[in-house]
Coordinates of C-alpha atoms and ligand atoms in Angstrom, one line a residue:
M1 CA 0.0 0.0 0.0
A2 CA 1.6 3.4 -1.0
P3 CA 1.4 6.0 1.7
D4 CA -0.6 9.2 1.0
V5 CA 1.2 11.2 3.7
A6 CA 4.4 11.0 5.7
A7 CA 5.0 12.9 8.8
S8 CA 7.4 12.8 11.8
A9 CA 8.0 14.3 15.2
T10 CA 11.1 14.5 17.6
G11 CA 11.5 13.2 21.1
R12 CA 12.6 15.8 23.7
V13 CA 14.9 16.0 26.7
N14 CA 14.2 18.2 29.7
L15 CA 17.1 20.2 30.8
I16 CA 15.5 21.2 34.2
G17 CA 11.9 21.4 35.7
D18 CA 10.6 17.8 36.2
H19 CA 7.2 17.2 37.7
I20 CA 6.2 20.8 37.8
D21 CA 4.5 21.2 34.4
Y22 CA 1.3 19.8 36.0
A23 CA 1.7 22.2 38.9
G24 CA 1.9 25.4 36.6
G25 CA 5.6 25.7 36.8
T26 CA 8.1 26.8 34.0
V27 CA 10.1 24.0 32.3
L28 CA 13.1 23.8 30.0
P29 CA 12.8 21.1 27.4
M30 CA 14.6 20.8 24.0
P31 CA 13.9 18.6 21.0
I32 CA 16.4 15.8 20.4
A33 CA 17.5 14.3 17.1
A34 CA 15.7 11.0 17.7
R35 CA 12.4 10.9 16.0
T36 CA 9.1 8.9 15.2
A37 CA 8.0 8.8 11.7
V38 CA 4.5 7.7 10.5
C39 CA 3.2 7.0 7.1
A40 CA -0.5 7.0 6.6
A41 CA -2.6 5.7 3.7
R42 CA -6.3 6.0 3.2
A43 CA -8.0 2.6 4.0
A44 CA -11.2 0.7 4.5
A45 CA -10.8 0.9 8.2
D46 CA -8.1 2.3 10.8
G47 CA -5.2 0.0 11.0
F48 CA -1.8 0.1 12.8
A49 CA 1.5 -1.4 12.2
S50 CA 5.0 -1.2 13.7
E51 CA 8.1 -3.1 14.7
W52 CA 9.1 -0.2 16.9
T53 CA 8.4 -1.7 20.2
G54 CA 7.4 -5.2 21.4
D55 CA 4.5 -3.6 23.3
A56 CA 1.4 -3.4 21.5
G57 CA 0.2 -0.7 24.0
W58 CA 1.5 2.0 21.6
E59 CA -1.7 1.5 19.5
R60 CA -3.7 3.1 22.2
Y61 CA -1.9 6.4 21.8
A62 CA -2.5 6.5 18.1
R63 CA -6.0 5.4 18.3
G64 CA -6.4 8.1 20.9
V65 CA -5.2 10.9 18.8
L66 CA -7.5 9.8 15.9
A67 CA -10.4 9.6 18.1
E68 CA -9.7 13.1 19.5
L69 CA -9.1 14.7 16.1
R70 CA -12.6 13.3 15.0
A71 CA -14.3 14.4 18.3
A72 CA -12.8 17.9 17.5
G73 CA -14.7 17.9 14.1
V74 CA -11.7 17.0 11.9
R75 CA -12.8 14.6 9.2
V76 CA -10.0 12.0 9.4
P77 CA -10.8 9.3 6.7
P78 CA -10.1 5.7 7.8
I79 CA -6.4 5.3 7.6
A80 CA -3.7 2.6 7.9
L81 CA -0.7 3.8 9.9
A82 CA 3.0 2.5 9.7
V83 CA 5.3 3.6 12.6
A84 CA 9.1 3.6 12.7
S85 CA 11.0 5.3 15.5
D86 CA 14.5 5.6 17.1
V87 CA 13.1 7.2 20.2
P88 CA 13.5 4.7 23.0
V89 CA 10.4 3.8 24.9
G90 CA 10.2 4.4 28.6
A91 CA 13.4 6.3 28.6
G92 CA 12.2 9.8 29.7
L93 CA 12.6 11.1 26.1
S94 CA 9.0 11.5 25.2
S95 CA 8.4 8.6 23.0
S96 CA 4.7 9.0 23.6
A97 CA 4.5 12.6 22.6
A98 CA 6.6 12.0 19.5
L99 CA 4.2 9.3 18.5
E100 CA 1.1 11.3 19.3
V101 CA 2.2 14.4 17.5
A102 CA 3.5 12.5 14.4
V103 CA 0.2 10.6 14.2
A104 CA -1.6 13.8 14.5
R105 CA 0.4 15.5 11.6
A106 CA -0.1 12.3 9.3
A107 CA -3.8 12.3 10.0
L108 CA -4.3 16.0 9.6
G109 CA -2.2 15.6 6.3
C110 CA -4.9 13.0 5.1
A111 CA -7.7 15.2 6.1
G112 CA -6.1 18.2 4.4
V113 CA -6.5 20.2 7.7
E114 CA -3.9 22.5 9.4
L115 CA -3.9 22.7 13.0
P116 CA -1.7 25.3 15.0
A117 CA 0.9 23.7 17.1
R118 CA -0.7 24.9 20.3
E119 CA -4.0 23.1 19.4
T120 CA -2.1 20.0 18.3
A121 CA -0.2 19.9 21.7
L122 CA -3.3 20.2 23.8
L123 CA -5.2 17.6 21.5
C124 CA -2.3 15.2 22.0
Q125 CA -2.2 15.6 25.7
R126 CA -6.0 14.9 25.9
A127 CA -5.5 11.6 23.9
E128 CA -2.9 10.6 26.5
H129 CA -5.1 11.3 29.4
V130 CA -8.3 9.8 27.9
H131 CA -7.0 6.9 25.9
A132 CA -3.7 6.0 27.5
G133 CA -4.8 6.8 31.0
V134 CA -1.7 8.8 31.9
P135 CA -2.5 12.2 33.6
C136 CA 0.6 13.9 32.0
G137 CA 1.3 17.6 32.0
I138 CA 1.7 19.6 28.8
M139 CA 5.5 20.0 28.6
D140 CA 6.2 17.0 26.1
Q141 CA 3.5 17.6 23.6
W142 CA 4.0 21.2 23.6
C143 CA 7.9 21.0 23.1
V144 CA 7.3 18.3 20.4
A145 CA 4.7 20.1 18.6
H146 CA 6.5 23.3 18.6
A147 CA 9.8 21.8 17.4
G148 CA 8.5 21.4 13.8
E149 CA 9.9 18.6 11.6
G150 CA 13.3 20.1 11.0
A151 CA 16.5 18.9 12.9
A152 CA 16.9 19.7 16.5
G153 CA 19.6 21.5 18.3
G154 CA 21.1 24.4 20.2
E155 CA 17.9 25.8 21.4
A156 CA 15.6 25.0 24.5
I157 CA 12.2 26.4 25.2
A158 CA 11.3 28.0 28.5
L159 CA 7.6 27.1 28.8
D160 CA 5.4 28.5 31.4
C161 CA 2.9 25.8 31.8
A162 CA 0.3 27.8 33.5
A163 CA 0.1 30.6 31.0
L164 CA 1.1 28.4 28.1
A165 CA 3.5 31.0 27.0
F166 CA 7.1 30.2 25.8
R167 CA 10.3 31.6 24.7
R168 CA 13.3 30.2 23.0
V169 CA 16.5 29.9 25.0
A170 CA 19.7 29.6 23.1
L171 CA 22.4 27.2 24.5
P172 CA 25.9 28.9 24.9
A173 CA 28.4 27.4 22.6
A174 CA 30.5 26.2 25.3
L175 CA 27.9 24.0 26.8
R176 CA 27.5 20.4 25.6
I177 CA 24.3 18.4 26.8
E178 CA 24.9 14.7 27.0
I179 CA 22.1 12.1 27.4
V180 CA 22.9 8.9 29.2
D181 CA 20.4 6.1 29.3
S182 CA 20.3 4.1 32.5
G183 CA 18.7 1.1 30.6
V184 CA 16.1 1.0 33.4
R185 CA 12.6 1.3 31.7
H186 CA 9.4 2.9 33.2
A187 CA 5.9 2.6 32.3
L188 CA 4.0 5.6 33.3
R189 CA 0.7 3.8 33.3
D190 CA 2.1 1.8 36.3
G191 CA 0.7 4.4 38.8
G192 CA 3.9 6.2 40.4
Y193 CA 3.3 9.2 38.0
A194 CA -0.3 9.6 38.9
A195 CA 0.4 9.1 42.5
R196 CA 2.9 12.0 42.5
R197 CA 0.4 14.3 40.6
T198 CA -2.1 13.6 43.3
D199 CA 0.2 14.5 46.1
V200 CA 1.0 17.9 44.4
E201 CA -2.5 18.7 43.9
E202 CA -3.3 17.6 47.5
A203 CA -0.8 20.1 48.6
A204 CA -2.2 22.8 46.5
R205 CA -5.7 22.1 47.9
I206 CA -4.4 22.3 51.5
L207 CA -2.5 25.6 50.9
G208 CA -5.6 27.2 49.1
V209 CA -3.8 27.8 45.7
R210 CA -5.3 26.7 42.3
L211 CA -1.7 25.3 41.3
L212 CA 1.1 24.7 43.6
G213 CA 3.5 26.5 41.1
E214 CA 1.5 29.7 41.8
L215 CA 2.4 29.6 45.6
P216 CA 4.0 33.1 46.2
P217 CA 7.7 32.8 47.3
E218 CA 6.8 34.4 50.7
R219 CA 4.6 31.5 51.4
A220 CA 7.1 28.9 50.5
H221 CA 7.9 27.9 54.2
E222 CA 4.2 26.8 54.6
V223 CA 5.0 23.5 52.7
D224 CA 6.9 22.4 55.7
A225 CA 3.7 22.2 57.8
L226 CA 2.0 19.8 55.3
P227 CA 1.7 16.1 56.1
P228 CA 5.4 14.6 55.8
R229 CA 5.0 12.8 52.3
I230 CA 3.0 15.8 50.8
A231 CA 5.5 18.2 52.1
R232 CA 8.4 16.4 50.5
R233 CA 6.6 16.5 47.2
A234 CA 5.6 20.2 47.6
R235 CA 9.1 21.2 48.6
H236 CA 10.4 19.7 45.3
V237 CA 7.8 21.5 43.4
V238 CA 8.3 24.9 44.8
R239 CA 12.1 24.6 44.7
E240 CA 12.3 23.1 41.3
C241 CA 10.2 26.1 40.1
A242 CA 12.7 28.6 41.3
R243 CA 15.6 26.5 40.0
V244 CA 14.3 26.7 36.4
H245 CA 14.1 30.5 36.5
A246 CA 17.7 30.7 37.9
A247 CA 18.8 28.0 35.2
V248 CA 17.4 30.1 32.4
S249 CA 19.1 33.2 33.9
A250 CA 22.4 31.4 34.2
L251 CA 22.3 30.4 30.5
E252 CA 21.5 33.9 29.5
R253 CA 24.5 35.3 31.3
V254 CA 26.6 32.1 30.3
D255 CA 27.3 31.2 33.8
L256 CA 27.9 27.6 33.2
D257 CA 28.9 26.6 36.7
A258 CA 25.8 27.9 38.2
F259 CA 23.7 26.1 35.5
G260 CA 25.6 22.8 36.3
R261 CA 24.9 23.3 40.0
L262 CA 21.2 23.8 39.5
L263 CA 21.1 20.5 37.4
T264 CA 22.7 18.5 40.3
E265 CA 20.5 20.2 43.0
S266 CA 17.5 19.2 40.9
H267 CA 18.5 15.6 40.8
A268 CA 19.0 15.6 44.6
S269 CA 15.4 16.9 45.0
L270 CA 13.9 14.4 42.6
R271 CA 15.8 11.7 44.4
D272 CA 15.2 12.6 48.0
D273 CA 11.9 14.8 48.1
F274 CA 10.0 13.5 45.1
E275 CA 11.4 9.9 45.0
V276 CA 11.3 9.2 41.4
S277 CA 14.9 8.4 40.9
V278 CA 16.5 4.9 40.9
P279 CA 20.0 3.7 42.1
E280 CA 21.1 3.4 38.6
L281 CA 20.3 7.1 37.7
D282 CA 21.9 8.3 40.9
A283 CA 25.1 6.4 40.0
L284 CA 25.2 7.9 36.5
V285 CA 24.9 11.5 38.0
A286 CA 27.5 10.8 40.8
D287 CA 29.8 9.2 38.2
A288 CA 29.4 12.3 35.7
C289 CA 30.1 14.8 38.5
A290 CA 33.0 12.8 39.6
R291 CA 34.4 13.0 35.9
G292 CA 34.2 16.7 35.9
A293 CA 30.8 17.5 34.4
L294 CA 29.3 20.8 35.4
G295 CA 26.3 19.1 36.7
A296 CA 23.8 16.2 35.9
R297 CA 20.4 15.1 36.8
M298 CA 17.7 12.3 35.8
T299 CA 15.3 13.9 33.2
G300 CA 11.7 13.3 32.6
A301 CA 9.2 11.4 34.7
G302 CA 11.9 9.2 36.4
F303 CA 11.5 5.7 37.7
G304 CA 14.2 4.8 35.2
G305 CA 15.3 6.3 31.9
C306 CA 17.9 8.8 31.2
A307 CA 20.2 11.2 32.8
V308 CA 21.2 14.6 31.3
V309 CA 24.7 15.7 31.9
A310 CA 26.1 19.3 31.2
W311 CA 29.7 19.5 30.0
R312 CA 32.0 22.5 29.4
V313 CA 33.7 22.2 25.9
A314 CA 36.9 24.0 25.3
Ligands
GLA401 C1 6.3 13.0 31.9 C2 5.1 13.8 31.6 C3 5.3 15.4 31.5 C4 6.2 15.8 32.8 C5 7.3 14.9 33.1 C6 8.0 15.1 34.3 O1 7.2 13.2 30.6 O2 4.5 13.5 30.2 O3 4.1 16.0 31.4 O4 5.2 15.7 33.9 O5 6.9 13.5 32.8 O6 8.7 16.3 34.3

């Protein structure tokens, strides 16, 4: 069957700001070179094919995107989709957002409809909530949908997840970002992710704010009075929100030492307060720092996946 449309979308790596997108914080992801490609052909009924992952669970993401597009009134004809990808699954590099956005682009192409990146991101997030059962934030779909189909590199986006406003942040030439895979795999459907999000929302409820990321800095000390587990989760969120702003400012004034320190602090917070790291990631971070990295941290949802390491290049 000859394809009618081919489309693709990149994965992403988050430099800093994890588990704060759903709390309305600002995050700092950037697209990576690994991408997911989708070919689509008009067919008698929807069909899905891939040798990309051994887990057929990926289909629910693709079906979800088609369902949400149709629910939004886009006349997507029945299509057969073939997927190929070099974005590792469960590695914290947004394999699901890359798949969702690539499927959306291919389906929109078949329907002859254009959708702004913002709407594509929100629609794909909804597909993940409703059809894959993962209550994700907006960071991944937003970053991937705004990356375009061109090659990635050199630029991160500072995305305010409450206002859905973003700006591009150039990476200094002397900074090299390395992604190291721990080889440990997560499945966000397993429940650890949803449990963290529930804790963060509980903290916001007790403190009487809409989103925990909107807690004014002068009230930050109030998180210490929350029940112990909720207090740890909230402490991570409040401090991580501040770290992202400090990291953006460090990049803009090319203070690479400060940027690196913030990464390593973020890791400690995700490990100790948010409890989403694993020993393999802790070891990668410790090893990178011992070898002279500016800083390092786990990236993405955690429970396995990758570490991001910042190096100074001569
Ligand atoms: C996953 C989710 C994102 C975000 C990160 C953690 O990638 O899809 O929305 O919450 O985890 O920062």
